[in-house]
Coordinates of C-alpha atoms and ligand atoms in Angstrom, one line a residue:
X1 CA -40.8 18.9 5.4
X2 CA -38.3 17.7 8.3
X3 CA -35.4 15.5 7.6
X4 CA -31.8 15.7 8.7
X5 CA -30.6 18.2 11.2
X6 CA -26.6 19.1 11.7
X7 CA -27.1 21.1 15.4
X8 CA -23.6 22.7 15.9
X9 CA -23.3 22.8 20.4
X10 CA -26.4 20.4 20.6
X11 CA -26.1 19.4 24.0
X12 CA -26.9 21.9 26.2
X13 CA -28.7 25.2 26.5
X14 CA -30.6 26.3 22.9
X15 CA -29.0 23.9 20.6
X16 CA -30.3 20.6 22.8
X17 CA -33.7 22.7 22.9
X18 CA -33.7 22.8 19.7
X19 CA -32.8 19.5 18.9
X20 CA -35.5 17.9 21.2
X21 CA -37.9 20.1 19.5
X22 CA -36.8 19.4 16.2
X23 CA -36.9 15.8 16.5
X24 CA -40.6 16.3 17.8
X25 CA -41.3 18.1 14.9
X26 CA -40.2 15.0 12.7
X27 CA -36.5 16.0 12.3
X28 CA -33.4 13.1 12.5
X29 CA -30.8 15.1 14.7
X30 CA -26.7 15.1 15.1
X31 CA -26.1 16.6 18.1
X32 CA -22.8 18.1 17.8
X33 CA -20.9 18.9 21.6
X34 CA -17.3 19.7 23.2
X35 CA -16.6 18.3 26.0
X36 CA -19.6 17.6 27.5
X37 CA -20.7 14.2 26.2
X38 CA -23.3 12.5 29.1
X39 CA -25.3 16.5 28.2
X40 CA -25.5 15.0 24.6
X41 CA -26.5 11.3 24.9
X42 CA -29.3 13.0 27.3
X43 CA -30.7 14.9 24.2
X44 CA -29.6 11.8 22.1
X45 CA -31.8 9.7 24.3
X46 CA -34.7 11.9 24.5
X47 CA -34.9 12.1 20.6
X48 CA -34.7 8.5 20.5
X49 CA -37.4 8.1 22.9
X50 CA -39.9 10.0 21.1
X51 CA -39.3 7.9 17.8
X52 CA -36.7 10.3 15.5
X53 CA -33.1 9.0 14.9
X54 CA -30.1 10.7 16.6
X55 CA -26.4 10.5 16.9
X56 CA -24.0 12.3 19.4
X57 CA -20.7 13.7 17.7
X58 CA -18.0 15.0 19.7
X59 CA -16.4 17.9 18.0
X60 CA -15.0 21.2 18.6
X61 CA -16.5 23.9 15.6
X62 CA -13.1 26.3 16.1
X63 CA -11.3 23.5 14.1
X64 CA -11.8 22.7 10.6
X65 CA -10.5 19.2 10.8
X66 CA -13.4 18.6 12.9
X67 CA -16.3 20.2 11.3
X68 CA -15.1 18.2 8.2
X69 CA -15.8 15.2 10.5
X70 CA -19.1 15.8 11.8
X71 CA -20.9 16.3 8.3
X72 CA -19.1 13.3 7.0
X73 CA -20.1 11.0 10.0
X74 CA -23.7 12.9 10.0
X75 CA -24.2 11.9 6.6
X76 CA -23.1 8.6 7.0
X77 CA -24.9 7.6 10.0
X78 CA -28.3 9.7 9.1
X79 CA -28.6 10.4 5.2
X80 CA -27.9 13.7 3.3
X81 CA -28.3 16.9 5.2
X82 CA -31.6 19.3 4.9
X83 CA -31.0 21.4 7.9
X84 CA -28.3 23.0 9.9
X85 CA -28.2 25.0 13.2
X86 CA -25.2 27.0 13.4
X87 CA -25.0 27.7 17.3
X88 CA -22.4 26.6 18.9
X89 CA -20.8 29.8 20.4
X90 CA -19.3 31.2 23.4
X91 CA -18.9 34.7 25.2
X92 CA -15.2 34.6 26.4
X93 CA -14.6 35.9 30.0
X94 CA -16.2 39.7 30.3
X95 CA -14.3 42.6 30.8
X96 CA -13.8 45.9 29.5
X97 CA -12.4 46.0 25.6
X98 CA -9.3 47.2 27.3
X99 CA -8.1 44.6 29.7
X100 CA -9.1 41.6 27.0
X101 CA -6.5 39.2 26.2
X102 CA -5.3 38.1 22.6
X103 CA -6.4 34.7 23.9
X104 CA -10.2 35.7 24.8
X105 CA -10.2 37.2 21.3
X106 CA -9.0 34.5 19.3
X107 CA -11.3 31.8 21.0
X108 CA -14.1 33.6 20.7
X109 CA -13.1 34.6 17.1
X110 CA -12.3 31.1 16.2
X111 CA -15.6 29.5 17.4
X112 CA -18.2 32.3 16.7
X113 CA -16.5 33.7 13.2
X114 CA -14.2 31.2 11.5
X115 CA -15.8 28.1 13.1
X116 CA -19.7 29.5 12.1
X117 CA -18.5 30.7 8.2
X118 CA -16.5 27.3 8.3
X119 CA -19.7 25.6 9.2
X120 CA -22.0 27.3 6.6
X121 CA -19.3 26.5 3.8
X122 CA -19.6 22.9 4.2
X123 CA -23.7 23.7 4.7
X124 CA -23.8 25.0 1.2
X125 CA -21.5 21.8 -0.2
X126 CA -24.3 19.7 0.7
X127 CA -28.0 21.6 0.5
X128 CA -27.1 23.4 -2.6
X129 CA -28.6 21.9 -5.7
X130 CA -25.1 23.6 -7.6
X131 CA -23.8 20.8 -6.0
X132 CA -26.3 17.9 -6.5
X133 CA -28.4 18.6 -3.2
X134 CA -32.0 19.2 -2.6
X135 CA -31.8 22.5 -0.6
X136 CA -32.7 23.3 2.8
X137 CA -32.0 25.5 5.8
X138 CA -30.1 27.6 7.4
X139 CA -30.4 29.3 10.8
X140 CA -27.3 31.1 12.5
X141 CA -27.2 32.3 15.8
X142 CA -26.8 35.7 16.2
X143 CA -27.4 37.7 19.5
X144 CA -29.1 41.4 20.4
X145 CA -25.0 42.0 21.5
X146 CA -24.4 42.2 17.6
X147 CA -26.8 45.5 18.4
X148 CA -26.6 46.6 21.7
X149 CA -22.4 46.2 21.5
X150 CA -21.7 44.7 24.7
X151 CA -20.4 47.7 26.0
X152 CA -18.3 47.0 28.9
X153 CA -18.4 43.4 29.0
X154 CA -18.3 41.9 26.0
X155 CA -17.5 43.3 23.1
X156 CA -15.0 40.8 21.1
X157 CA -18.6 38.1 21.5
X158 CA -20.9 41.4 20.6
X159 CA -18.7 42.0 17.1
X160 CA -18.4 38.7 16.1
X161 CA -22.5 38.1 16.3
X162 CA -22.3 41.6 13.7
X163 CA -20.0 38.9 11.5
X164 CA -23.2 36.8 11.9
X165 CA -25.4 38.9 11.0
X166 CA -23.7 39.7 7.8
X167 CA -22.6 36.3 7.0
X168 CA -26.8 35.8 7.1
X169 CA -27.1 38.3 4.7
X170 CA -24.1 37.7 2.5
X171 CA -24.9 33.9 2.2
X172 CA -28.5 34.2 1.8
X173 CA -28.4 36.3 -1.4
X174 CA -25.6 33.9 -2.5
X175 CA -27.6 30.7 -2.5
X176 CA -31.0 31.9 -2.7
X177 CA -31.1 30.5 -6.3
X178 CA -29.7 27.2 -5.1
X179 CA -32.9 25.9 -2.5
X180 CA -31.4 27.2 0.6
X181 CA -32.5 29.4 3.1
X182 CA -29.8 31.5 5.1
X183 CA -31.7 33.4 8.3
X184 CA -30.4 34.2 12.1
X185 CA -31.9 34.0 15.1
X186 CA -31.0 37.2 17.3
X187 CA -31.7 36.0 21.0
X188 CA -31.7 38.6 23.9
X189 CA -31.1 37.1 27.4
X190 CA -32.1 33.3 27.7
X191 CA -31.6 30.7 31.0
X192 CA -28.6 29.0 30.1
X193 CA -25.4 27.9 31.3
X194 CA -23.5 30.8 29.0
X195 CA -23.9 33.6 31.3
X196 CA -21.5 32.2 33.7
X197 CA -19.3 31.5 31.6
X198 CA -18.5 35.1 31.5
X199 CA -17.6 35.3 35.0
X200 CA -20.4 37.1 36.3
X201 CA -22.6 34.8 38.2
X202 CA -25.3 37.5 38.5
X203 CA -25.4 38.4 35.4
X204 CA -29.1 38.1 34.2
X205 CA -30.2 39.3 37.0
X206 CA -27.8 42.5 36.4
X207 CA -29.2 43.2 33.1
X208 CA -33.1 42.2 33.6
X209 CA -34.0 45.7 34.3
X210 CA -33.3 46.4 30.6
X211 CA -36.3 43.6 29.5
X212 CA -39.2 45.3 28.6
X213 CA -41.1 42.3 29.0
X214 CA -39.6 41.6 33.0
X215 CA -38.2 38.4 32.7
X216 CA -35.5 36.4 31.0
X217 CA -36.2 34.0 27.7
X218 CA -36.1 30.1 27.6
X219 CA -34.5 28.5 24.8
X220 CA -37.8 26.3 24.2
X221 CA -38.5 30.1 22.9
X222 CA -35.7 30.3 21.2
X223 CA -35.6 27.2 19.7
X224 CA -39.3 27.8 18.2
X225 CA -38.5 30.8 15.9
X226 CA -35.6 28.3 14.7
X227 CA -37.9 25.4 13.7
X228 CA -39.7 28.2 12.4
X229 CA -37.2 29.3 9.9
X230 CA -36.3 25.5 9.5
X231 CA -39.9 24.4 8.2
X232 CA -41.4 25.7 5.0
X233 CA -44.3 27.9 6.9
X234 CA -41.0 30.2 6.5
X235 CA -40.9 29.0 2.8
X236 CA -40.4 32.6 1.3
X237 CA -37.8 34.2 4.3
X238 CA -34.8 34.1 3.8
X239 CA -31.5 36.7 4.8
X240 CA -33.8 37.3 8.1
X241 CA -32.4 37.9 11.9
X242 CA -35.1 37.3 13.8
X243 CA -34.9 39.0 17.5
X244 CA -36.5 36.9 20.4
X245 CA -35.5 39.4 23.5
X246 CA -38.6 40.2 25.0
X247 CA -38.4 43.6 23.6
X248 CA -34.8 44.1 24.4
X249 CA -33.8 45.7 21.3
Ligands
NAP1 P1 -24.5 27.3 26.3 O1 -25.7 27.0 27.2 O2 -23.3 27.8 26.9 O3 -24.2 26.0 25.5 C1 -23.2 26.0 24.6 C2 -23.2 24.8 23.7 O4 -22.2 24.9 22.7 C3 -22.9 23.5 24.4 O5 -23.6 22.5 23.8 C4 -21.4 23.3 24.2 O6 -21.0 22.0 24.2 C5 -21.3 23.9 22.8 N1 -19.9 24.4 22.5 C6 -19.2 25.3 23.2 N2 -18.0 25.4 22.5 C7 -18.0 24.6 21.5 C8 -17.1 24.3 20.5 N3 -15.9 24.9 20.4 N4 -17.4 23.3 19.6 C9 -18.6 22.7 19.6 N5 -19.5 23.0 20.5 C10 -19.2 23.9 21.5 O7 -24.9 28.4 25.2 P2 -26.3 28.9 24.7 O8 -26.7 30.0 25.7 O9 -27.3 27.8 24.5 O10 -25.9 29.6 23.4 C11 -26.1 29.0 22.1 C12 -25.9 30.1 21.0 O11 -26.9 31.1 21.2 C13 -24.5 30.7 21.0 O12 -24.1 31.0 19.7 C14 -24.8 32.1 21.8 O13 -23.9 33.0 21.4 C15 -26.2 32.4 21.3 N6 -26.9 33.3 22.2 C16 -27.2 32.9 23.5 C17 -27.9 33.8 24.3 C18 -28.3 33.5 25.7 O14 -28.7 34.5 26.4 N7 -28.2 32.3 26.2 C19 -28.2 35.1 23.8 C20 -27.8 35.5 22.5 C21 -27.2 34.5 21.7 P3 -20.6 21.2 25.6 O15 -21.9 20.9 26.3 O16 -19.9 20.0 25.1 O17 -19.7 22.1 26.4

């Protein structure tokens, strides 16, 4: 059954895929962003135009203060929780481990580590019936870097999706008594803005060789195997990474 959704980096790139999707699926949505707020009353908009409730919350998930804030204004705005995407994330700028700054590390650290245990902490407050709630889901994003090691590009962003991965596993035997699911999604390499971000402007086009299946991902295709794992057709998975990378493995 769909109900509220908590979308951590909601407005662009997989998390506004899967918010739109989730809302057509019969899911109310917070679309959490950064900085980029006309991105996330687009998704708000679109949710709203096909009948589900939304709300845009500006917030940045390296900061506790502010993940306090966006299940406290979700909650007040849309109803108790059933449903969180932990996704927002970011690469840092790619380079060989041994001319990364202390400053790439700690951002991506903060975001992708501290930020996504910070946000499944305050998950658990809420789904678990331990703490009066009805259960729910789940679903971190991991990536195929927490695999493949993001040898010499990115391997601070590759080793904190292996802190996602474990934090799947770790969580989901912790609260599998309590009604919620803990899974990952582990996406190869999808169209969106992130691979820029890392400085390489050709960077899918770099790496496509290495796609058995030829081409890159969408995150429509992402964001299905995370309704997936949100709706209870997954009702007996839980502690699962799922790998949508067109083979890339
Ligand atoms: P993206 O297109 O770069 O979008 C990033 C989203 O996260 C934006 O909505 C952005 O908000 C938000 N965001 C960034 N920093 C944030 C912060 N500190 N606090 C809150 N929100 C923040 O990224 P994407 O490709 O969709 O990636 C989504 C997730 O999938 C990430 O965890 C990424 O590691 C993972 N992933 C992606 C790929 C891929 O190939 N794309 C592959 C494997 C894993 P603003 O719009 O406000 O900036």
């Amino acid at each position: 059954m769909a109900g509220i959704l908590v979308v951590t980096g909601g407005s662009r790139g997989i998390g506004a895929a899967t918010s739109r999707m989730a809302a057509s699926r019969g899911w109310d949505v917070a679309v959490n962003y950064k900085g980029n707020e006309a991105a996330a009353e687009a998704v708000v908009a679109d949710i709203q135009a096909a009948g589900r409730r939304a709300i845009a919350i500006q917030g940045d998930m390296a900061v506790e203060a502010d993940i306090l804030r966006l299940f406290e204004e979700t909650t007040a705005a849309l109803g108790p929780i059933t449903g969180v995407v932990n996704n927002a994330g970011i690469t840092g700028a790619g380079s060989r481990l041994e001319d990364v700054s202390l400053d790439t590390i700690k951002s991506v650290i903060d975001l992708n580590v501290t930020g996504a245990l910070l946000v499944a902490r305050e998950a658990v407050k809420r789904l678990s019936t331990r703490h009066g709630g009805t259960g729910g889901g789940i679903v971190n994003l991991s990536s195929a870097a927490s695999r493949l090691g993001g040898t010499g590009e990115l391997i601070p962003y590759a080793a904190s999706k292996g802190a996602i991965d474990t934090l799947t596993i770790g969580l989901a035997k912790e609260v599998g008594g309590e009604g919620i699911r803990v899974n990952a999604v582990s996406p190869g390499l999808i169209d969106t803005d992130i691979h820029n971000s890392t400085g390489d402007m050709n960077r899918m086009n770099r790496l496509l060789p290495g796609v058995p299946m030829g081409r890159v991902g969408t995150a429509d295709e992402v964001a299905e195997a995370i309704l997936w794992l949100l709706s209870p057709a997954s009702g007996y998975v839980t502690g699962t990474i799922i790998q949508v990378t067109g083979g890339r493995l």
